[in-house]
Coordinates of C-alpha atoms in Angstrom, one line a residue:
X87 CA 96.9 91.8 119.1
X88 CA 95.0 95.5 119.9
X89 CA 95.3 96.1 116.3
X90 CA 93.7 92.6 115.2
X91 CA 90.7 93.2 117.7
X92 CA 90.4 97.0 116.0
X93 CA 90.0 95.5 112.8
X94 CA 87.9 92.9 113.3
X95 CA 85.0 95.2 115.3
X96 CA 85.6 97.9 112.7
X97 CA 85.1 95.8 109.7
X98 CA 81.7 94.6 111.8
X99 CA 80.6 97.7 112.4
X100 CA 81.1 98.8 108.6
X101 CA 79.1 95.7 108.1
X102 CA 76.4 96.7 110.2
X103 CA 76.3 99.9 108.7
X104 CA 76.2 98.8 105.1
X105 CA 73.3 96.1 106.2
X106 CA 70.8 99.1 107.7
X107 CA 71.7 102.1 105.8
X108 CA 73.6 101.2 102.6
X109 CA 76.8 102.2 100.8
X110 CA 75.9 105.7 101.6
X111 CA 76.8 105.5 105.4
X112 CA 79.9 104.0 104.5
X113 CA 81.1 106.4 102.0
X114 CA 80.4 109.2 105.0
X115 CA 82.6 107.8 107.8
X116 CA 85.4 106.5 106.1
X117 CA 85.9 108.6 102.8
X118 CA 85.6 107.9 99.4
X119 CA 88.6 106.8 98.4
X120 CA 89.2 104.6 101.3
X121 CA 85.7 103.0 100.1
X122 CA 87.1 102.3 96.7
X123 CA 90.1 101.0 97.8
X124 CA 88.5 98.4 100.1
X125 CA 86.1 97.5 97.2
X126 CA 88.8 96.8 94.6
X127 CA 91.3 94.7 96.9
X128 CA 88.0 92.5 98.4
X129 CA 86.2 92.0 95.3
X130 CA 89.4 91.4 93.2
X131 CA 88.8 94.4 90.8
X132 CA 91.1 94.8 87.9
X133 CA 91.3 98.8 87.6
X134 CA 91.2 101.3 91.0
X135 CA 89.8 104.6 90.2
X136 CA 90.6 107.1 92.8
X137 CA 90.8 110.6 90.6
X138 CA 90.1 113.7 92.6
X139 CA 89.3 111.7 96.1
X140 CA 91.7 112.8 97.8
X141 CA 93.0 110.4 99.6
X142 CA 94.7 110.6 102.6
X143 CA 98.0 108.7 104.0
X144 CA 96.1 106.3 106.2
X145 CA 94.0 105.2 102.9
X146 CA 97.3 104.8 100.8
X147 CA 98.5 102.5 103.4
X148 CA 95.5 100.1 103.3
X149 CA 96.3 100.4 99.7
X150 CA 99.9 99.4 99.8
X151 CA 99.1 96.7 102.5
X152 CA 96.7 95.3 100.1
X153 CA 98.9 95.4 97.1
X154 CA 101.1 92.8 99.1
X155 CA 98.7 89.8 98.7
X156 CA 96.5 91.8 95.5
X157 CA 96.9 89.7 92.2
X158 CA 94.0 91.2 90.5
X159 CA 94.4 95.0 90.0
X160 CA 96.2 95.6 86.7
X161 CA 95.3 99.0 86.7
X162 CA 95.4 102.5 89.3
X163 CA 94.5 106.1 88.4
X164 CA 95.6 108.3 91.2
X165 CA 95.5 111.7 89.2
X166 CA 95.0 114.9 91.2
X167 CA 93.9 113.3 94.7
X168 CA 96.3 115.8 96.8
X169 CA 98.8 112.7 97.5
X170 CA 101.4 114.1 100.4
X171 CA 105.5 113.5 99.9
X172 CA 104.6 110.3 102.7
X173 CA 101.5 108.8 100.2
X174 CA 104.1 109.0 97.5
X175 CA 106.7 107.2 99.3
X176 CA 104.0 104.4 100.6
X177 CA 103.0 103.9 97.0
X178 CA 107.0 103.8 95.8
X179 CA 107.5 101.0 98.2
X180 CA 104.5 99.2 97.1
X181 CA 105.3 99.4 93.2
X182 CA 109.1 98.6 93.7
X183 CA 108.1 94.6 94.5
X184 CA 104.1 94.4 92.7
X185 CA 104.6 92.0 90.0
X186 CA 100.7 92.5 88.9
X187 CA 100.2 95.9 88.3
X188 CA 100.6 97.0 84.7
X189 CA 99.6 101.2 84.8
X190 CA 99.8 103.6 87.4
X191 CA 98.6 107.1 86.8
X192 CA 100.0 109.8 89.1
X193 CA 99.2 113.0 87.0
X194 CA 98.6 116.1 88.8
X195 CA 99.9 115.8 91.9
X196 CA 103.1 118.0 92.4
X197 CA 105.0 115.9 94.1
X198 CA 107.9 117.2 92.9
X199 CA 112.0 116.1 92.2
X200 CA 112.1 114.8 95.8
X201 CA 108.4 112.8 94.7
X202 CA 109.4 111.5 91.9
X203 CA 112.9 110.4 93.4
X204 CA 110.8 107.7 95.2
X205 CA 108.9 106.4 92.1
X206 CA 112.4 106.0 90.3
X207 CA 113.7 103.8 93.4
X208 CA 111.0 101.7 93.1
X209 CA 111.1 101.5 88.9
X210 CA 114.7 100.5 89.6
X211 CA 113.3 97.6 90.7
X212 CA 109.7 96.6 89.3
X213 CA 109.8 94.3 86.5
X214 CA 105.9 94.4 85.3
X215 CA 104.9 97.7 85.3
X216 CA 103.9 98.8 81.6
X217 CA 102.9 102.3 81.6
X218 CA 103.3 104.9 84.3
X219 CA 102.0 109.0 83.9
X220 CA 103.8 111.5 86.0
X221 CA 102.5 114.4 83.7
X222 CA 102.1 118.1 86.1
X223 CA 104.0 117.2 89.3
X224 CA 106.9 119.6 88.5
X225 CA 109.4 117.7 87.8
X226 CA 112.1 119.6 86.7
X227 CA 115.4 118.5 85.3
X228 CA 116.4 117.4 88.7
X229 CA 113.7 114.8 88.7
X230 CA 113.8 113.8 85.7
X231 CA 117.3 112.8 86.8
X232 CA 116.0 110.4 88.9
X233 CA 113.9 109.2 86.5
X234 CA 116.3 108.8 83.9
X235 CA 118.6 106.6 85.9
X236 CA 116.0 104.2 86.7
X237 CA 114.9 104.2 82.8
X238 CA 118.7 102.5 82.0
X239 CA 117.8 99.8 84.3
X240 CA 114.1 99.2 84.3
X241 CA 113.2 96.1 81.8
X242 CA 109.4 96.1 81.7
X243 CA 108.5 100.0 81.2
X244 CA 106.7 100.9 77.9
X245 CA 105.1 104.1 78.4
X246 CA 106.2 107.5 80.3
X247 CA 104.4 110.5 80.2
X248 CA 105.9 113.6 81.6
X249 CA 104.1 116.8 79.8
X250 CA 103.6 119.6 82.0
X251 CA 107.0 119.0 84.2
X252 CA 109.3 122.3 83.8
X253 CA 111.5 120.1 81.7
X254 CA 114.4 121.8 80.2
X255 CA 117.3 121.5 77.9
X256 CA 119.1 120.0 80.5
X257 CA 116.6 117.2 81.3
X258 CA 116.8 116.7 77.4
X259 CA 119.8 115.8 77.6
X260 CA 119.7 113.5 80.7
X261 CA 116.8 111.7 78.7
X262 CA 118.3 111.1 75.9
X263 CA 121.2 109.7 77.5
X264 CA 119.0 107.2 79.1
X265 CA 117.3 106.7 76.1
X266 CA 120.6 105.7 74.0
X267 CA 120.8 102.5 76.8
X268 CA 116.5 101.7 77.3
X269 CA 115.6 98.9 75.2
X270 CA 111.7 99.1 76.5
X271 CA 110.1 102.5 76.2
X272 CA 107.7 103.0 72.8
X273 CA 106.3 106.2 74.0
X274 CA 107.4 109.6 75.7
X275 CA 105.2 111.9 76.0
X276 CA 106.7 115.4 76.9
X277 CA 104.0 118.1 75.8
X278 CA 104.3 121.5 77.5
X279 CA 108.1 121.9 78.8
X280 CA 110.4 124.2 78.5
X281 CA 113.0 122.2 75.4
X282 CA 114.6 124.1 73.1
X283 CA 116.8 123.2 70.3
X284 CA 119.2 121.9 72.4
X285 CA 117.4 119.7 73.8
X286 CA 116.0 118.7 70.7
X287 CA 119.2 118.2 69.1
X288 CA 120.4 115.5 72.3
X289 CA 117.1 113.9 71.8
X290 CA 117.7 113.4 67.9
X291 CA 121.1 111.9 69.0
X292 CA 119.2 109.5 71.2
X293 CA 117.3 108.8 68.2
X294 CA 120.0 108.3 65.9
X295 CA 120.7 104.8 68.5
X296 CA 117.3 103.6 69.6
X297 CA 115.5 101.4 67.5
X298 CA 112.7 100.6 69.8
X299 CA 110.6 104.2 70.7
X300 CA 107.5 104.2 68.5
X301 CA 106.1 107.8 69.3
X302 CA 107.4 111.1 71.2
X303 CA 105.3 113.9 71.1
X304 CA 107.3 117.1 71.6
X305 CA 104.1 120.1 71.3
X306 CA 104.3 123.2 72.9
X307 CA 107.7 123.3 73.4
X308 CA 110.2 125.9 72.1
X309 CA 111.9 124.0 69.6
X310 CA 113.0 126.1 66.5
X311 CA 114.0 125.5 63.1
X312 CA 117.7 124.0 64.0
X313 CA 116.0 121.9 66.7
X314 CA 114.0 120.6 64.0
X315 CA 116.1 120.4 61.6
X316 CA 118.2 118.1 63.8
X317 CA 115.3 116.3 64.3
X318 CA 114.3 115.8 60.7
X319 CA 117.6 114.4 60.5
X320 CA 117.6 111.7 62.7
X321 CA 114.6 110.2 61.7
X322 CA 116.5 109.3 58.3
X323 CA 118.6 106.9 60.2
X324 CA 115.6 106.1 62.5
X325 CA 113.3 103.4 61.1
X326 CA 111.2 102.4 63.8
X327 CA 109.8 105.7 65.2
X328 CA 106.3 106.2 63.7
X329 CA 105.2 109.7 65.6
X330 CA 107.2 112.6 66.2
X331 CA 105.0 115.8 66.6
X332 CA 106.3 118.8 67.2
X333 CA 103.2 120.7 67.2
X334 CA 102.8 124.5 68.5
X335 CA 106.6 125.2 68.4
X336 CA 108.2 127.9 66.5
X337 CA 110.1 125.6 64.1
X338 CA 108.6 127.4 61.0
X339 CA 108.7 126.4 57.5
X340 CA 112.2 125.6 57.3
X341 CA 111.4 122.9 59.7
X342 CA 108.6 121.7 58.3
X343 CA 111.0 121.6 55.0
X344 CA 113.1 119.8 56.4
X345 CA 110.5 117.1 57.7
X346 CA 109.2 117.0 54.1
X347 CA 112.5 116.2 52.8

C-alpha cells in the first residue's frame, strides 16, 4: 500500500516538473536512462535505446516490471551502459517469458561466464527472441558453455554475435556441438577470439551437418592453412552457407587455394 502512495505522488511530482520546466528537469533527477525507459513502456515505443547511459539496477527493474505487460517494444540496445551481475540477472528473468521482444543487444558490458550463464537460462526458455549480441563481455569458453546448451534447445534464435569474447578452441568445439543439433541460427558472428585450427576444424564438422547457418564470420582469428583447409572442405558438402570469412588470419595462400578449389 506505501509503495502504491510512493508512486502515485512521484509520478505527480515528475508531472509537475515536466509541466514548469520541461524534459530537462526530468532527465536531471531521475537519470537518463530511467527517462528513456519510462518513455518507451508509456508511449508504446517499438525500439529502447539505452547505449552508454548507464543504467543502474533500480532502472532495469522498472524495465523488467514493464516488460511484463509491454507488447510493443520489439527492439533494446543495452551496449556498454555498465550493467552490474544483478542488472543482468533482472533482464535474464525478464527475457526468459517476453514473447514480444525480437533483438536484444548486450555488447560491451563484461558481464562475464557467470553473466552470460543467466542470459542462457532465460534463452532456454524464450521462444520469440530473433537476434541477441553478447559481443566483448568476456565470455570465455566457459560461457560459451552455457550458451551452447541453451542454443540445442532454443527454437526461435536466428542471430548470435559473440566477437571479442576470449573464445578458444575449446569453445569451438562446444559450438559446434550445439550447432550439429540447432535448427535456427543463420548467423554467428565470432570476430576477434582466440580459434585456431582446431577449432576450425570442429566447426567445419558442424558444417558438414547443418543445413540452416547462412553466414559465420571467423576474422581475426588464428586459423592457419589446415584450419582452412578443413574449412574449405566442408563447404563442398555444405550448400546452404553463403559467407564464411576468414579474414585477417594467417591461413595463407594454401588456404586461399583451397577456398578457390
Amino acid at each position: 500500500m506505501l509503495s502504491t502512495v510512493i508512486n502515485f505522488f512521484w509520478d505527480f511530482f515528475k508531472r509537475i516538473l515536466h509541466y514548469f520546466f520541461g524534459t530537462e528537469a526530468i532527465h536531471h533527477i531521475i537519470g537518463e536512462a530511467e527517462h528513456r525507459i519510462i518513455s518507451a513502456l508509456t508511449n508504446d515505443e517499438g525500439d529502447l535505446d539505452l547505449n552508454r547511459t548507464g543504467v543502474s539496477d533500480s532502472s532495469v527493474d522498472k524495465l523488467a516490471a514493464g516488460l511484463k505487460t509491454n507488447r510493443s517494444l520489439q527492439k533494446i540496445s543495452m551496449n556498454d551502459c555498465n550493467l552490474t551481475p544483478k542488472g543482468v540477472a533482472i533482464m535474464g528473468k525478464a527475457i526468459k517469458g517476453n514473447r514480444f521482444l525480437k533483438e536484444i543487444k548486450f555488447n560491451y558490458n563484461n558481464i562475464g561466464a557467470s553473466g552470460v550463464g543467466k542470459i542462457a537460462k532465460a534463452l532456454r526458455v524464450n521462444c520469440c527472441l530473433l537476434s541477441i549480441e553478447l559481443s566483448s563481455n568476456k565470455i570465455g569458453d566457459d560461457g560459451l558453455k552455457q550458451l551452447a546448451g541453451a542454443l540445442k534447445v532454443n527454437k526461435s534464435l536466428q542471430k548470435i554475435s559473440l566477437k571479442l569474447n576470449h573464445i578458444g578452441n575449446d569453445g569451438a568445439a562446444i559450438l559446434a556441438a550445439a550447432l550439429k543439433v540447432n535448427n535456427t541460427l543463420k548467423t554467428i558472428d565470432l570476430m576477434w577470439n582466440i580459434i585456431g585450427d582446431d577449432g576450425a576444424g570442429e566447426l567445419a564438422g558442424a558444417l558438414k551437418v547443418n543445413h540452416n547457418l547462412e553466414m559465420i564470420d571467423l576474422g581475426n582469428n588464428y586459423i592457419r592453412s589446415d584450419g582452412a583447409e578443413k574449412l574449405a572442405e566442408a563447404l563442398k558438402v555444405n550448400k546452404r552457407l553463403q559467407y564464411l570469412r576468414i579474414w585477417r588470419n594467417s591461413s595463407g595462400t594454401t588456404g586461399a587455394e583451397k577456398f578457390a578449389e
